[in-house]
Each structure stands twice: as structure tokens, then as C-alpha cells.
PDB file of C-alpha atoms in Angstrom:
ATOM      1  CA  MET V  12      47.438  16.987   7.779  1.00 64.00           C
ATOM      2  CA  LEU V  13      46.117  20.530   7.536  1.00 75.00           C
ATOM      3  CA  LYS V  14      44.819  22.139  10.696  1.00 85.00           C
ATOM      4  CA  THR V  15      41.175  23.165  10.832  1.00 93.00           C
ATOM      5  CA  GLU V  16      40.766  26.799   9.824  1.00 97.00           C
ATOM      6  CA  VAL V  17      40.405  29.230  12.723  1.00 98.00           C
ATOM      7  CA  TYR V  18      37.679  31.866  12.771  1.00 98.00           C
ATOM      8  CA  GLY V  19      37.720  34.677  15.335  1.00 98.00           C
ATOM      9  CA  LEU V  20      34.825  35.552  17.638  1.00 98.00           C
ATOM     10  CA  ILE V  21      34.586  38.612  19.867  1.00 97.00           C
ATOM     11  CA  LEU V  22      32.076  37.826  22.605  1.00 95.00           C
ATOM     12  CA  ALA V  23      30.206  41.105  23.034  1.00 89.00           C
ATOM     13  CA  GLY V  24      26.594  40.054  23.572  1.00 69.00           C
ATOM     14  CA  GLY V  25      26.438  40.222  27.359  1.00 70.00           C
ATOM     15  CA  LYS V  26      24.131  42.655  29.136  1.00 66.00           C
ATOM     16  CA  SER V  27      27.047  44.394  30.946  1.00 61.00           C
ATOM     17  CA  SER V  28      24.778  44.839  33.970  1.00 59.00           C
ATOM     18  CA  ARG V  29      27.691  45.121  36.417  1.00 68.00           C
ATOM     19  CA  MET V  30      29.506  47.737  34.302  1.00 71.00           C
ATOM     20  CA  LYS V  31      26.194  49.581  33.725  1.00 62.00           C
ATOM     21  CA  THR V  32      27.273  50.391  30.168  1.00 73.00           C
ATOM     22  CA  ASP V  33      28.085  48.261  27.122  1.00 76.00           C
ATOM     23  CA  LYS V  34      31.602  46.902  27.753  1.00 87.00           C
ATOM     24  CA  GLY V  35      32.204  46.710  24.026  1.00 85.00           C
ATOM     25  CA  GLU V  36      31.773  50.483  23.745  1.00 82.00           C
ATOM     26  CA  LEU V  37      34.428  51.274  26.367  1.00 90.00           C
ATOM     27  CA  GLN V  38      37.594  52.890  25.041  1.00 90.00           C
ATOM     28  CA  TYR V  39      41.019  51.805  26.201  1.00 91.00           C
ATOM     29  CA  HIS V  40      42.860  52.542  22.945  1.00 85.00           C
ATOM     30  CA  ALA V  41      42.533  56.133  21.641  1.00 80.00           C
ATOM     31  CA  ALA V  42      39.160  56.671  19.935  1.00 77.00           C
ATOM     32  CA  THR V  43      38.534  52.994  19.176  1.00 90.00           C
ATOM     33  CA  SER V  44      35.953  50.982  21.096  1.00 92.00           C
ATOM     34  CA  GLN V  45      37.244  47.825  22.758  1.00 94.00           C
ATOM     35  CA  ARG V  46      34.963  45.764  20.525  1.00 94.00           C
ATOM     36  CA  SER V  47      36.437  47.264  17.341  1.00 95.00           C
ATOM     37  CA  PHE V  48      39.987  47.106  18.704  1.00 96.00           C
ATOM     38  CA  LEU V  49      39.725  43.359  19.301  1.00 97.00           C
ATOM     39  CA  TYR V  50      37.965  42.819  15.977  1.00 97.00           C
ATOM     40  CA  GLN V  51      40.806  44.489  14.093  1.00 96.00           C
ATOM     41  CA  MET V  52      43.368  42.509  16.074  1.00 97.00           C
ATOM     42  CA  LEU V  53      41.800  39.110  15.438  1.00 98.00           C
ATOM     43  CA  GLN V  54      41.476  39.853  11.736  1.00 98.00           C
ATOM     44  CA  LYS V  55      45.269  39.613  11.528  1.00 98.00           C
ATOM     45  CA  TYR V  56      45.299  36.034  12.822  1.00 98.00           C
ATOM     46  CA  CYS V  57      42.001  34.446  11.786  1.00 98.00           C
ATOM     47  CA  ALA V  58      40.622  33.483   8.378  1.00 98.00           C
ATOM     48  CA  ARG V  59      37.429  35.375   9.207  1.00 98.00           C
ATOM     49  CA  THR V  60      36.389  37.351  12.281  1.00 98.00           C
ATOM     50  CA  PHE V  61      32.943  38.029  13.715  1.00 97.00           C
ATOM     51  CA  ILE V  62      31.423  39.922  16.617  1.00 94.00           C
ATOM     52  CA  SER V  63      28.986  37.873  18.674  1.00 92.00           C
ATOM     53  CA  CYS V  64      26.194  40.225  19.718  1.00 87.00           C
ATOM     54  CA  ARG V  65      22.527  40.676  20.543  1.00 80.00           C
ATOM     55  CA  GLY V  66      20.129  41.864  17.870  1.00 80.00           C
ATOM     56  CA  ASP V  67      19.767  45.261  19.558  1.00 79.00           C
ATOM     57  CA  GLN V  68      23.532  45.860  19.363  1.00 78.00           C
ATOM     58  CA  VAL V  69      23.865  45.516  15.587  1.00 80.00           C
ATOM     59  CA  THR V  70      23.256  49.196  14.823  1.00 79.00           C
ATOM     60  CA  ALA V  71      26.243  50.156  17.022  1.00 72.00           C
ATOM     61  CA  LEU V  72      28.694  48.100  14.938  1.00 82.00           C
ATOM     62  CA  GLN V  73      30.925  49.575  12.262  1.00 87.00           C
ATOM     63  CA  LYS V  74      29.647  48.809   8.753  1.00 87.00           C
ATOM     64  CA  GLU V  75      32.729  46.719   7.935  1.00 91.00           C
ATOM     65  CA  GLU V  76      32.380  44.543  11.054  1.00 92.00           C
ATOM     66  CA  ALA V  77      30.904  41.096  10.411  1.00 93.00           C
ATOM     67  CA  TYR V  78      28.657  39.815  13.173  1.00 93.00           C
ATOM     68  CA  ILE V  79      26.728  36.773  14.339  1.00 94.00           C
ATOM     69  CA  THR V  80      23.525  37.432  16.246  1.00 91.00           C
ATOM     70  CA  ASP V  81      23.154  35.259  19.338  1.00 87.00           C
ATOM     71  CA  GLU V  82      20.500  32.569  18.900  1.00 85.00           C
ATOM     72  CA  ASN V  83      19.470  32.732  22.572  1.00 77.00           C
ATOM     73  CA  LEU V  84      19.265  28.956  22.837  1.00 80.00           C
ATOM     74  CA  TYR V  85      21.528  28.861  25.888  1.00 81.00           C
ATOM     75  CA  LYS V  86      22.485  31.010  28.854  1.00 79.00           C
ATOM     76  CA  GLY V  87      25.838  32.696  29.288  1.00 83.00           C
ATOM     77  CA  PRO V  88      28.823  32.896  26.939  1.00 87.00           C
ATOM     78  CA  LEU V  89      28.217  29.439  25.468  1.00 92.00           C
ATOM     79  CA  ASN V  90      25.210  31.023  23.755  1.00 91.00           C
ATOM     80  CA  GLY V  91      27.454  33.146  21.553  1.00 93.00           C
ATOM     81  CA  ILE V  92      30.057  30.441  20.971  1.00 95.00           C
ATOM     82  CA  LEU V  93      27.495  27.850  19.914  1.00 95.00           C
ATOM     83  CA  SER V  94      25.606  30.354  17.751  1.00 95.00           C
ATOM     84  CA  ALA V  95      28.847  30.783  15.801  1.00 96.00           C
ATOM     85  CA  HIS V  96      29.454  27.021  15.728  1.00 96.00           C
ATOM     86  CA  HIS V  97      25.979  26.393  14.299  1.00 95.00           C
ATOM     87  CA  LEU V  98      26.636  28.880  11.493  1.00 96.00           C
ATOM     88  CA  HIS V  99      30.110  27.524  10.665  1.00 97.00           C
ATOM     89  CA  PRO V 100      30.254  24.031  12.214  1.00 95.00           C
ATOM     90  CA  GLY V 101      33.488  22.886  10.570  1.00 95.00           C
ATOM     91  CA  LYS V 102      35.655  25.693  11.934  1.00 98.00           C
ATOM     92  CA  ALA V 103      37.746  26.129  15.048  1.00 98.00           C
ATOM     93  CA  TRP V 104      36.859  29.293  16.961  1.00 98.00           C
ATOM     94  CA  MET V 105      39.273  31.649  18.653  1.00 99.00           C
ATOM     95  CA  VAL V 106      37.052  33.181  21.303  1.00 98.00           C
ATOM     96  CA  VAL V 107      37.981  36.443  23.033  1.00 98.00           C
ATOM     97  CA  ALA V 108      35.690  38.170  25.532  1.00 96.00           C
ATOM     98  CA  VAL V 109      35.251  41.899  25.021  1.00 95.00           C
ATOM     99  CA  ASP V 110      36.025  42.638  28.683  1.00 94.00           C
ATOM    100  CA  LEU V 111      39.725  41.680  28.501  1.00 97.00           C
ATOM    101  CA  PRO V 112      41.419  45.090  28.135  1.00 96.00           C
ATOM    102  CA  HIS V 113      45.041  43.904  28.309  1.00 97.00           C
ATOM    103  CA  VAL V 114      44.932  41.381  25.464  1.00 97.00           C
ATOM    104  CA  THR V 115      47.599  42.272  22.885  1.00 96.00           C
ATOM    105  CA  ASP V 116      48.928  40.983  19.594  1.00 97.00           C
ATOM    106  CA  THR V 117      51.442  38.978  21.616  1.00 97.00           C
ATOM    107  CA  THR V 118      48.615  37.314  23.553  1.00 98.00           C
ATOM    108  CA  ILE V 119      46.778  36.325  20.380  1.00 98.00           C
ATOM    109  CA  ALA V 120      49.886  35.265  18.444  1.00 98.00           C
ATOM    110  CA  ALA V 121      50.922  32.948  21.291  1.00 98.00           C
ATOM    111  CA  LEU V 122      47.477  31.342  21.319  1.00 98.00           C
ATOM    112  CA  ILE V 123      47.697  30.674  17.580  1.00 98.00           C
ATOM    113  CA  ASN V 124      51.297  29.467  17.688  1.00 98.00           C
ATOM    114  CA  GLN V 125      50.801  27.154  20.676  1.00 98.00           C
ATOM    115  CA  ARG V 126      47.484  25.735  19.514  1.00 98.00           C
ATOM    116  CA  ASP V 127      47.164  21.947  19.666  1.00 98.00           C
ATOM    117  CA  ASP V 128      44.399  21.060  17.229  1.00 97.00           C
ATOM    118  CA  LEU V 129      44.504  17.408  18.312  1.00 97.00           C
ATOM    119  CA  LYS V 130      43.054  18.443  21.677  1.00 98.00           C
ATOM    120  CA  PRO V 131      39.508  19.776  22.168  1.00 98.00           C
ATOM    121  CA  ALA V 132      40.748  23.258  23.012  1.00 98.00           C
ATOM    122  CA  THR V 133      43.775  25.424  23.687  1.00 99.00           C
ATOM    123  CA  ALA V 134      43.092  27.868  26.505  1.00 99.00           C
ATOM    124  CA  TYR V 135      44.936  30.447  28.532  1.00 99.00           C
ATOM    125  CA  ALA V 136      45.224  30.181  32.309  1.00 98.00           C
ATOM    126  CA  THR V 137      46.809  32.517  34.819  1.00 98.00           C
ATOM    127  CA  GLN V 138      49.899  31.327  36.647  1.00 96.00           C
ATOM    128  CA  ALA V 139      48.008  32.076  39.870  1.00 97.00           C
ATOM    129  CA  SER V 140      44.975  29.864  39.218  1.00 96.00           C
ATOM    130  CA  LYS V 141      46.162  27.323  36.603  1.00 97.00           C
ATOM    131  CA  MET V 142      42.461  27.148  35.637  1.00 98.00           C
ATOM    132  CA  PRO V 143      41.436  27.363  31.969  1.00 98.00           C
ATOM    133  CA  GLU V 144      39.970  30.641  30.752  1.00 98.00           C
ATOM    134  CA  PRO V 145      37.272  29.567  28.266  1.00 97.00           C
ATOM    135  CA  LEU V 146      36.743  33.088  26.949  1.00 97.00           C
ATOM    136  CA  ILE V 147      40.263  33.478  25.624  1.00 98.00           C
ATOM    137  CA  ALA V 148      40.751  30.146  23.946  1.00 99.00           C
ATOM    138  CA  ILE V 149      40.607  28.240  20.684  1.00 99.00           C
ATOM    139  CA  TRP V 150      37.719  25.789  20.647  1.00 98.00           C
ATOM    140  CA  GLU V 151      38.044  22.970  18.124  1.00 98.00           C
ATOM    141  CA  PRO V 152      34.891  21.679  16.357  1.00 97.00           C
ATOM    142  CA  THR V 153      34.993  18.432  18.355  1.00 95.00           C
ATOM    143  CA  ALA V 154      34.801  20.355  21.630  1.00 96.00           C
ATOM    144  CA  LEU V 155      31.815  22.373  20.457  1.00 94.00           C
ATOM    145  CA  THR V 156      29.950  19.226  19.493  1.00 93.00           C
ATOM    146  CA  GLU V 157      30.653  17.797  22.946  1.00 95.00           C
ATOM    147  CA  VAL V 158      29.703  20.993  24.765  1.00 95.00           C
ATOM    148  CA  GLU V 159      26.184  20.763  23.336  1.00 93.00           C
ATOM    149  CA  LYS V 160      25.836  17.344  24.966  1.00 94.00           C
ATOM    150  CA  TYR V 161      27.226  18.876  28.165  1.00 94.00           C
ATOM    151  CA  ILE V 162      24.502  21.536  28.105  1.00 93.00           C
ATOM    152  CA  GLN V 163      21.770  19.023  27.321  1.00 91.00           C
ATOM    153  CA  ALA V 164      22.856  17.144  30.447  1.00 93.00           C
ATOM    154  CA  GLY V 165      21.969  20.226  32.508  1.00 91.00           C
ATOM    155  CA  ASN V 166      25.379  21.907  32.703  1.00 92.00           C
ATOM    156  CA  ALA V 167      26.227  25.464  31.717  1.00 90.00           C
ATOM    157  CA  CYS V 168      29.745  26.439  32.869  1.00 94.00           C
ATOM    158  CA  PRO V 169      32.307  26.559  30.030  1.00 96.00           C
ATOM    159  CA  ARG V 170      35.238  26.468  32.460  1.00 97.00           C
ATOM    160  CA  LYS V 171      33.978  23.292  34.136  1.00 97.00           C
ATOM    161  CA  PHE V 172      33.566  21.743  30.697  1.00 97.00           C
ATOM    162  CA  LEU V 173      37.186  22.506  29.807  1.00 98.00           C
ATOM    163  CA  ILE V 174      38.422  21.240  33.179  1.00 98.00           C
ATOM    164  CA  GLY V 175      36.832  17.896  32.338  1.00 97.00           C
ATOM    165  CA  GLN V 176      38.584  17.700  28.957  1.00 97.00           C
ATOM    166  CA  ASP V 177      42.163  16.908  27.958  1.00 98.00           C
ATOM    167  CA  ILE V 178      42.931  20.401  26.698  1.00 98.00           C
ATOM    168  CA  LYS V 179      46.146  22.337  26.185  1.00 99.00           C
ATOM    169  CA  ILE V 180      46.801  25.072  28.732  1.00 99.00           C
ATOM    170  CA  ILE V 181      49.094  27.989  27.952  1.00 99.00           C
ATOM    171  CA  PHE V 182      50.177  30.875  30.157  1.00 98.00           C
ATOM    172  CA  PRO V 183      50.554  34.599  29.477  1.00 98.00           C
ATOM    173  CA  THR V 184      53.787  36.468  30.066  1.00 95.00           C
ATOM    174  CA  GLU V 185      51.993  38.357  32.848  1.00 96.00           C
ATOM    175  CA  ASP V 186      48.735  37.356  34.518  1.00 97.00           C
ATOM    176  CA  THR V 187      47.409  40.892  33.999  1.00 96.00           C
ATOM    177  CA  GLU V 188      46.996  40.054  30.290  1.00 96.00           C
ATOM    178  CA  LEU V 189      43.925  38.078  31.380  1.00 98.00           C
ATOM    179  CA  PHE V 190      42.545  40.788  33.689  1.00 96.00           C
ATOM    180  CA  ASN V 191      38.773  40.941  33.381  1.00 93.00           C
ATOM    181  CA  ALA V 192      37.030  44.334  33.695  1.00 92.00           C
ATOM    182  CA  ASN V 193      33.421  43.789  34.773  1.00 88.00           C
ATOM    183  CA  TYR V 194      32.891  46.824  37.005  1.00 90.00           C
ATOM    184  CA  TYR V 195      33.531  50.517  36.399  1.00 90.00           C
ATOM    185  CA  ASN V 196      36.312  50.619  38.999  1.00 92.00           C
ATOM    186  CA  GLU V 197      38.008  47.744  37.135  1.00 93.00           C
ATOM    187  CA  TYR V 198      37.707  49.731  33.905  1.00 90.00           C
ATOM    188  CA  LEU V 199      39.479  52.631  35.625  1.00 91.00           C
ATOM    189  CA  GLU V 200      42.063  50.251  37.080  1.00 94.00           C
ATOM    190  CA  ALA V 201      42.820  48.896  33.613  1.00 94.00           C
ATOM    191  CA  LYS V 202      43.148  52.395  32.160  1.00 92.00           C
ATOM    192  CA  ASN V 203      45.481  53.411  34.986  1.00 93.00           C
ATOM    193  CA  ARG V 204      47.633  50.355  34.336  1.00 92.00           C
ATOM    194  CA  MET V 205      47.791  51.283  30.655  1.00 89.00           C
ATOM    195  CA  GLY V 206      48.564  54.921  31.403  1.00 82.00           C
ATOM    196  CA  VAL V 207      45.378  56.092  29.704  1.00 63.00           C
ATOM    197  CA  ASN V 208      43.782  59.336  30.884  1.00 58.00           C
ATOM    198  CA  HIS V 209      40.211  59.105  32.164  1.00 49.00           C
ATOM    199  CA  GLU V 210      37.514  60.858  30.213  1.00 47.00           C
TER     200      GLU V 210
END
């Protein structure tokens, strides 16, 4: 039986209030924004790739970058994920948050190769926490149908949803692959770790 086709989704529609600048515009890799870097990476592994964004971010995208504008039906990252699901309901979605600076081809290839499409999702977890990371995961269509019911019941946390499901957990080679840069000092920390000069 053929696996459901995987589409890629870069979650870039957050307000970035803690970073005080659009996290998708930050540069960790030469002159390429983090948003574009991840977009180009996911294109190698997914049938189609999109950037999940707000309407006011569209003009900042490269002309070749496909995007899905958030519907604003829900709060938090599930807003972007479900906006994509509503547009392409029969697809599995590889979701990657834009604020994960240490994600590499190896990270993405492992997620694809270790995917279990018979489970609701395949998600990374750090060795330290063993808790699923919903924003670097493959969400199967069945999970996205169920998560809408979860929201309608008054819930909103994607991690708690995954904890309550029989999902597949995979682990990175190093926990730093899943490092999340929300604040400017974390941006600098990530660049230092990568040996990138500060602007």
C-alpha cells in the first residue's frame, strides 16, 4: 500500500514578539533567510512545500516560494497546520518551525526515513525530555482530523495532543538539532554554535 504523499510546511506565521524581529528573516546560513533556507531544504524531501504565514508577511517572500496564508481560526501553531490541512486535506504534512536553526538535511531525511504512516504522527523528541516536538514532525491526515475535535473540546496544545496519541517518536543525533531560538540571545547562541560571525 502506497504511503500518503508528504507535503512540507514551514511554520513562519508567528508574531516573533520575544525575538522582536521576524524569526523567518534571521540569517544563520550566508545571505539566506532561515525561512528560505528551510523551504529549499524541504523541497528536496516533500512532494510540495509551502510557507505558512500571515497575510502581512507575503510581500517578504521570494517569488518562487509557495505559501499558505493562516486562516486565523485557531490560536498558536495549530492555526498554520490546520490551515494547510484544510487546503490539502488528503496529505501528510511535514511541519518544521522556522525557529529551529540547527535542523539539517540529516534531520529531515531521518524524519522521512523513519516515518510510520500507520500512526497518527512521527515526531522528534530530545533524549533529555523524551517529549514529542510537534513542530518538527510529520502529521498524518488522520491526526489532523482528530486534532480539530481536540480543539473543539477546548484544548489548544499540540504537544499534549501528541502525548495522548500512539505516535512514533524518533531522536536526533544530538539534542541541539532541536534547539529553539525564541530570544535574541538564543539567536546569538545558535550562531556561535555554528561558527557564524555576528552582523
